[in-house]
Amino acid sequence: MITKEEVLDVQKQWSGGLLKIVEKHQNNEDFTSEASGFIDKLYAYGYGEVLFKPTLATDVQFRLNKAAALSYFVAGNPGFSEDKGFALKGWTNVRWENSAIKLEENFAFAMGNYYFG
């Protein structure tokens, strides 16, 4: 069974991964490859369809494949002209506030808010 601690650890990994993309971008390093690895590690596109609704996406609200998700995080894909690169906004921290975490055998669901600074 997945534990609450594992859910919190994945949230920490997500925050750290996002901030690593920011750092690579600010240092003029390969932030696109960093974002690609972030998606590979923390999203399940390699296993099937992922239901991802990016916070700032309005024209193409749902990103059901890796290329679409990558565009949201780092922009540059002409198929998603609204994308400005969520991970390129210079974030310095991410704070999570979970309202609830539901654990079910091999699945876990967390609901709440996260704040970017």
mmCIF file with all atom_site columns, C-alpha atoms in Angstrom:
data_model
loop_
_atom_site.group_PDB
_atom_site.id
_atom_site.type_symbol
_atom_site.label_atom_id
_atom_site.label_alt_id
_atom_site.label_comp_id
_atom_site.label_asym_id
_atom_site.label_entity_id
_atom_site.label_seq_id
_atom_site.pdbx_PDB_ins_code
_atom_site.Cartn_x
_atom_site.Cartn_y
_atom_site.Cartn_z
_atom_site.occupancy
_atom_site.B_iso_or_equiv
_atom_site.pdbx_formal_charge
_atom_site.auth_seq_id
_atom_site.auth_comp_id
_atom_site.auth_asym_id
_atom_site.auth_atom_id
_atom_site.pdbx_PDB_model_num
ATOM 1   C CA . MET A 1 1   ? 0.000  0.000  0.000   1.00 0.00 ? 1   MET A CA 1
ATOM 2   C CA . ILE A 1 2   ? 1.173  3.521  -0.760  1.00 0.00 ? 2   ILE A CA 1
ATOM 3   C CA . THR A 1 3   ? 1.799  5.572  2.360   1.00 0.00 ? 3   THR A CA 1
ATOM 4   C CA . LYS A 1 4   ? 1.079  9.197  3.154   1.00 0.00 ? 4   LYS A CA 1
ATOM 5   C CA . GLU A 1 5   ? 4.829  9.732  3.466   1.00 0.00 ? 5   GLU A CA 1
ATOM 6   C CA . GLU A 1 6   ? 5.320  8.480  -0.099  1.00 0.00 ? 6   GLU A CA 1
ATOM 7   C CA . VAL A 1 7   ? 2.696  10.932 -1.375  1.00 0.00 ? 7   VAL A CA 1
ATOM 8   C CA . LEU A 1 8   ? 4.420  13.786 0.447   1.00 0.00 ? 8   LEU A CA 1
ATOM 9   C CA . ASP A 1 9   ? 7.775  12.656 -0.961  1.00 0.00 ? 9   ASP A CA 1
ATOM 10  C CA . VAL A 1 10  ? 6.443  12.709 -4.536  1.00 0.00 ? 10  VAL A CA 1
ATOM 11  C CA . GLN A 1 11  ? 5.088  16.209 -3.972  1.00 0.00 ? 11  GLN A CA 1
ATOM 12  C CA . LYS A 1 12  ? 8.535  17.223 -2.734  1.00 0.00 ? 12  LYS A CA 1
ATOM 13  C CA . GLN A 1 13  ? 10.120 15.618 -5.816  1.00 0.00 ? 13  GLN A CA 1
ATOM 14  C CA . TRP A 1 14  ? 7.690  17.517 -8.055  1.00 0.00 ? 14  TRP A CA 1
ATOM 15  C CA . SER A 1 15  ? 8.559  20.838 -6.409  1.00 0.00 ? 15  SER A CA 1
ATOM 16  C CA . GLY A 1 16  ? 12.278 20.129 -6.593  1.00 0.00 ? 16  GLY A CA 1
ATOM 17  C CA . GLY A 1 17  ? 11.988 19.051 -10.221 1.00 0.00 ? 17  GLY A CA 1
ATOM 18  C CA . LEU A 1 18  ? 10.167 22.217 -11.199 1.00 0.00 ? 18  LEU A CA 1
ATOM 19  C CA . LEU A 1 19  ? 12.729 24.382 -9.419  1.00 0.00 ? 19  LEU A CA 1
ATOM 20  C CA . LYS A 1 20  ? 15.552 22.483 -11.149 1.00 0.00 ? 20  LYS A CA 1
ATOM 21  C CA . ILE A 1 21  ? 14.038 23.396 -14.539 1.00 0.00 ? 21  ILE A CA 1
ATOM 22  C CA . VAL A 1 22  ? 13.896 27.038 -13.388 1.00 0.00 ? 22  VAL A CA 1
ATOM 23  C CA . GLU A 1 23  ? 17.552 26.871 -12.340 1.00 0.00 ? 23  GLU A CA 1
ATOM 24  C CA . LYS A 1 24  ? 18.673 25.341 -15.650 1.00 0.00 ? 24  LYS A CA 1
ATOM 25  C CA . HIS A 1 25  ? 16.755 28.022 -17.558 1.00 0.00 ? 25  HIS A CA 1
ATOM 26  C CA . GLN A 1 26  ? 18.269 30.846 -15.503 1.00 0.00 ? 26  GLN A CA 1
ATOM 27  C CA . ASN A 1 27  ? 21.767 29.401 -16.017 1.00 0.00 ? 27  ASN A CA 1
ATOM 28  C CA . ASN A 1 28  ? 21.273 29.062 -19.786 1.00 0.00 ? 28  ASN A CA 1
ATOM 29  C CA . GLU A 1 29  ? 21.590 25.284 -19.498 1.00 0.00 ? 29  GLU A CA 1
ATOM 30  C CA . ASP A 1 30  ? 19.499 22.595 -21.200 1.00 0.00 ? 30  ASP A CA 1
ATOM 31  C CA . PHE A 1 31  ? 16.201 23.158 -19.388 1.00 0.00 ? 31  PHE A CA 1
ATOM 32  C CA . THR A 1 32  ? 14.195 21.338 -22.063 1.00 0.00 ? 32  THR A CA 1
ATOM 33  C CA . SER A 1 33  ? 15.986 18.045 -21.377 1.00 0.00 ? 33  SER A CA 1
ATOM 34  C CA . GLU A 1 34  ? 15.574 18.659 -17.656 1.00 0.00 ? 34  GLU A CA 1
ATOM 35  C CA . ALA A 1 35  ? 11.821 19.178 -18.170 1.00 0.00 ? 35  ALA A CA 1
ATOM 36  C CA . SER A 1 36  ? 11.603 16.058 -20.328 1.00 0.00 ? 36  SER A CA 1
ATOM 37  C CA . GLY A 1 37  ? 13.208 13.988 -17.553 1.00 0.00 ? 37  GLY A CA 1
ATOM 38  C CA . PHE A 1 38  ? 10.917 15.619 -14.970 1.00 0.00 ? 38  PHE A CA 1
ATOM 39  C CA . ILE A 1 39  ? 7.885  14.544 -16.984 1.00 0.00 ? 39  ILE A CA 1
ATOM 40  C CA . ASP A 1 40  ? 9.281  11.031 -17.493 1.00 0.00 ? 40  ASP A CA 1
ATOM 41  C CA . LYS A 1 41  ? 9.838  10.649 -13.755 1.00 0.00 ? 41  LYS A CA 1
ATOM 42  C CA . LEU A 1 42  ? 6.684  12.208 -12.345 1.00 0.00 ? 42  LEU A CA 1
ATOM 43  C CA . TYR A 1 43  ? 4.017  11.695 -15.006 1.00 0.00 ? 43  TYR A CA 1
ATOM 44  C CA . ALA A 1 44  ? 3.052  8.307  -16.435 1.00 0.00 ? 44  ALA A CA 1
ATOM 45  C CA . TYR A 1 45  ? 2.957  9.051  -20.167 1.00 0.00 ? 45  TYR A CA 1
ATOM 46  C CA . GLY A 1 46  ? 5.086  5.971  -20.827 1.00 0.00 ? 46  GLY A CA 1
ATOM 47  C CA . TYR A 1 47  ? 2.389  3.761  -19.314 1.00 0.00 ? 47  TYR A CA 1
ATOM 48  C CA . GLY A 1 48  ? -0.767 5.108  -20.913 1.00 0.00 ? 48  GLY A CA 1
ATOM 49  C CA . GLU A 1 49  ? -2.976 8.144  -21.123 1.00 0.00 ? 49  GLU A CA 1
ATOM 50  C CA . VAL A 1 50  ? -2.409 10.771 -18.451 1.00 0.00 ? 50  VAL A CA 1
ATOM 51  C CA . LEU A 1 51  ? -5.177 13.129 -17.360 1.00 0.00 ? 51  LEU A CA 1
ATOM 52  C CA . PHE A 1 52  ? -3.279 16.412 -16.947 1.00 0.00 ? 52  PHE A CA 1
ATOM 53  C CA . LYS A 1 53  ? -5.059 19.769 -16.757 1.00 0.00 ? 53  LYS A CA 1
ATOM 54  C CA . PRO A 1 54  ? -2.379 22.471 -16.518 1.00 0.00 ? 54  PRO A CA 1
ATOM 55  C CA . THR A 1 55  ? -3.241 25.409 -14.309 1.00 0.00 ? 55  THR A CA 1
ATOM 56  C CA . LEU A 1 56  ? -2.757 28.145 -16.910 1.00 0.00 ? 56  LEU A CA 1
ATOM 57  C CA . ALA A 1 57  ? -3.903 26.330 -20.061 1.00 0.00 ? 57  ALA A CA 1
ATOM 58  C CA . THR A 1 58  ? -7.151 27.605 -21.559 1.00 0.00 ? 58  THR A CA 1
ATOM 59  C CA . ASP A 1 59  ? -7.068 27.070 -25.334 1.00 0.00 ? 59  ASP A CA 1
ATOM 60  C CA . VAL A 1 60  ? -5.859 23.473 -25.130 1.00 0.00 ? 60  VAL A CA 1
ATOM 61  C CA . GLN A 1 61  ? -6.895 22.681 -21.581 1.00 0.00 ? 61  GLN A CA 1
ATOM 62  C CA . PHE A 1 62  ? -5.865 19.035 -21.361 1.00 0.00 ? 62  PHE A CA 1
ATOM 63  C CA . ARG A 1 63  ? -2.421 17.611 -22.098 1.00 0.00 ? 63  ARG A CA 1
ATOM 64  C CA . LEU A 1 64  ? -2.888 13.926 -22.811 1.00 0.00 ? 64  LEU A CA 1
ATOM 65  C CA . ASN A 1 65  ? 0.602  13.203 -24.173 1.00 0.00 ? 65  ASN A CA 1
ATOM 66  C CA . LYS A 1 66  ? 4.173  14.044 -23.238 1.00 0.00 ? 66  LYS A CA 1
ATOM 67  C CA . ALA A 1 67  ? 4.779  16.535 -26.068 1.00 0.00 ? 67  ALA A CA 1
ATOM 68  C CA . ALA A 1 68  ? 1.759  18.543 -24.938 1.00 0.00 ? 68  ALA A CA 1
ATOM 69  C CA . ALA A 1 69  ? 2.898  18.482 -21.300 1.00 0.00 ? 69  ALA A CA 1
ATOM 70  C CA . LEU A 1 70  ? 6.442  19.486 -22.249 1.00 0.00 ? 70  LEU A CA 1
ATOM 71  C CA . SER A 1 71  ? 5.100  22.445 -24.197 1.00 0.00 ? 71  SER A CA 1
ATOM 72  C CA . TYR A 1 72  ? 3.206  23.638 -21.136 1.00 0.00 ? 72  TYR A CA 1
ATOM 73  C CA . PHE A 1 73  ? 6.319  23.559 -18.965 1.00 0.00 ? 73  PHE A CA 1
ATOM 74  C CA . VAL A 1 74  ? 8.875  25.018 -21.417 1.00 0.00 ? 74  VAL A CA 1
ATOM 75  C CA . ALA A 1 75  ? 6.886  26.364 -24.417 1.00 0.00 ? 75  ALA A CA 1
ATOM 76  C CA . GLY A 1 76  ? 8.280  26.242 -27.948 1.00 0.00 ? 76  GLY A CA 1
ATOM 77  C CA . ASN A 1 77  ? 5.740  23.895 -29.545 1.00 0.00 ? 77  ASN A CA 1
ATOM 78  C CA . PRO A 1 78  ? 3.810  25.686 -32.320 1.00 0.00 ? 78  PRO A CA 1
ATOM 79  C CA . GLY A 1 79  ? 0.857  23.369 -31.739 1.00 0.00 ? 79  GLY A CA 1
ATOM 80  C CA . PHE A 1 80  ? 0.345  25.058 -28.356 1.00 0.00 ? 80  PHE A CA 1
ATOM 81  C CA . SER A 1 81  ? 0.759  28.765 -29.071 1.00 0.00 ? 81  SER A CA 1
ATOM 82  C CA . GLU A 1 82  ? -0.725 29.791 -25.709 1.00 0.00 ? 82  GLU A CA 1
ATOM 83  C CA . ASP A 1 83  ? 2.146  28.170 -23.802 1.00 0.00 ? 83  ASP A CA 1
ATOM 84  C CA . LYS A 1 84  ? 4.659  30.580 -22.322 1.00 0.00 ? 84  LYS A CA 1
ATOM 85  C CA . GLY A 1 85  ? 6.574  28.031 -20.260 1.00 0.00 ? 85  GLY A CA 1
ATOM 86  C CA . PHE A 1 86  ? 5.142  27.552 -16.785 1.00 0.00 ? 86  PHE A CA 1
ATOM 87  C CA . ALA A 1 87  ? 8.530  26.337 -15.519 1.00 0.00 ? 87  ALA A CA 1
ATOM 88  C CA . LEU A 1 88  ? 10.269 29.407 -16.963 1.00 0.00 ? 88  LEU A CA 1
ATOM 89  C CA . LYS A 1 89  ? 8.508  31.926 -14.726 1.00 0.00 ? 89  LYS A CA 1
ATOM 90  C CA . GLY A 1 90  ? 11.374 32.159 -12.234 1.00 0.00 ? 90  GLY A CA 1
ATOM 91  C CA . TRP A 1 91  ? 9.677  30.375 -9.340  1.00 0.00 ? 91  TRP A CA 1
ATOM 92  C CA . THR A 1 92  ? 11.749 30.186 -6.165  1.00 0.00 ? 92  THR A CA 1
ATOM 93  C CA . ASN A 1 93  ? 9.546  27.922 -4.058  1.00 0.00 ? 93  ASN A CA 1
ATOM 94  C CA . VAL A 1 94  ? 6.477  25.722 -4.059  1.00 0.00 ? 94  VAL A CA 1
ATOM 95  C CA . ARG A 1 95  ? 4.321  25.231 -0.986  1.00 0.00 ? 95  ARG A CA 1
ATOM 96  C CA . TRP A 1 96  ? 1.756  22.440 -0.727  1.00 0.00 ? 96  TRP A CA 1
ATOM 97  C CA . GLU A 1 97  ? -1.377 22.475 1.418   1.00 0.00 ? 97  GLU A CA 1
ATOM 98  C CA . ASN A 1 98  ? -3.138 19.133 1.244   1.00 0.00 ? 98  ASN A CA 1
ATOM 99  C CA . SER A 1 99  ? -6.773 19.109 2.278   1.00 0.00 ? 99  SER A CA 1
ATOM 100 C CA . ALA A 1 100 ? -6.897 15.315 2.144   1.00 0.00 ? 100 ALA A CA 1
ATOM 101 C CA . ILE A 1 101 ? -4.857 12.336 1.036   1.00 0.00 ? 101 ILE A CA 1
ATOM 102 C CA . LYS A 1 102 ? -6.749 9.163  0.131   1.00 0.00 ? 102 LYS A CA 1
ATOM 103 C CA . LEU A 1 103 ? -4.830 5.871  0.086   1.00 0.00 ? 103 LEU A CA 1
ATOM 104 C CA . GLU A 1 104 ? -6.253 2.850  -1.734  1.00 0.00 ? 104 GLU A CA 1
ATOM 105 C CA . GLU A 1 105 ? -4.051 -0.231 -2.257  1.00 0.00 ? 105 GLU A CA 1
ATOM 106 C CA . ASN A 1 106 ? -1.776 0.821  -5.165  1.00 0.00 ? 106 ASN A CA 1
ATOM 107 C CA . PHE A 1 107 ? -3.362 4.225  -5.709  1.00 0.00 ? 107 PHE A CA 1
ATOM 108 C CA . ALA A 1 108 ? -3.158 7.467  -3.809  1.00 0.00 ? 108 ALA A CA 1
ATOM 109 C CA . PHE A 1 109 ? -5.028 10.706 -4.348  1.00 0.00 ? 109 PHE A CA 1
ATOM 110 C CA . ALA A 1 110 ? -4.154 14.061 -2.861  1.00 0.00 ? 110 ALA A CA 1
ATOM 111 C CA . MET A 1 111 ? -6.328 17.146 -3.069  1.00 0.00 ? 111 MET A CA 1
ATOM 112 C CA . GLY A 1 112 ? -5.466 20.631 -1.966  1.00 0.00 ? 112 GLY A CA 1
ATOM 113 C CA . ASN A 1 113 ? -3.607 23.674 -3.189  1.00 0.00 ? 113 ASN A CA 1
ATOM 114 C CA . TYR A 1 114 ? -0.068 24.501 -4.075  1.00 0.00 ? 114 TYR A CA 1
ATOM 115 C CA . TYR A 1 115 ? 1.401  27.959 -4.064  1.00 0.00 ? 115 TYR A CA 1
ATOM 116 C CA . PHE A 1 116 ? 4.248  29.297 -6.144  1.00 0.00 ? 116 PHE A CA 1
ATOM 117 C CA . GLY A 1 117 ? 6.589  32.058 -5.101  1.00 0.00 ? 117 GLY A CA 1
#
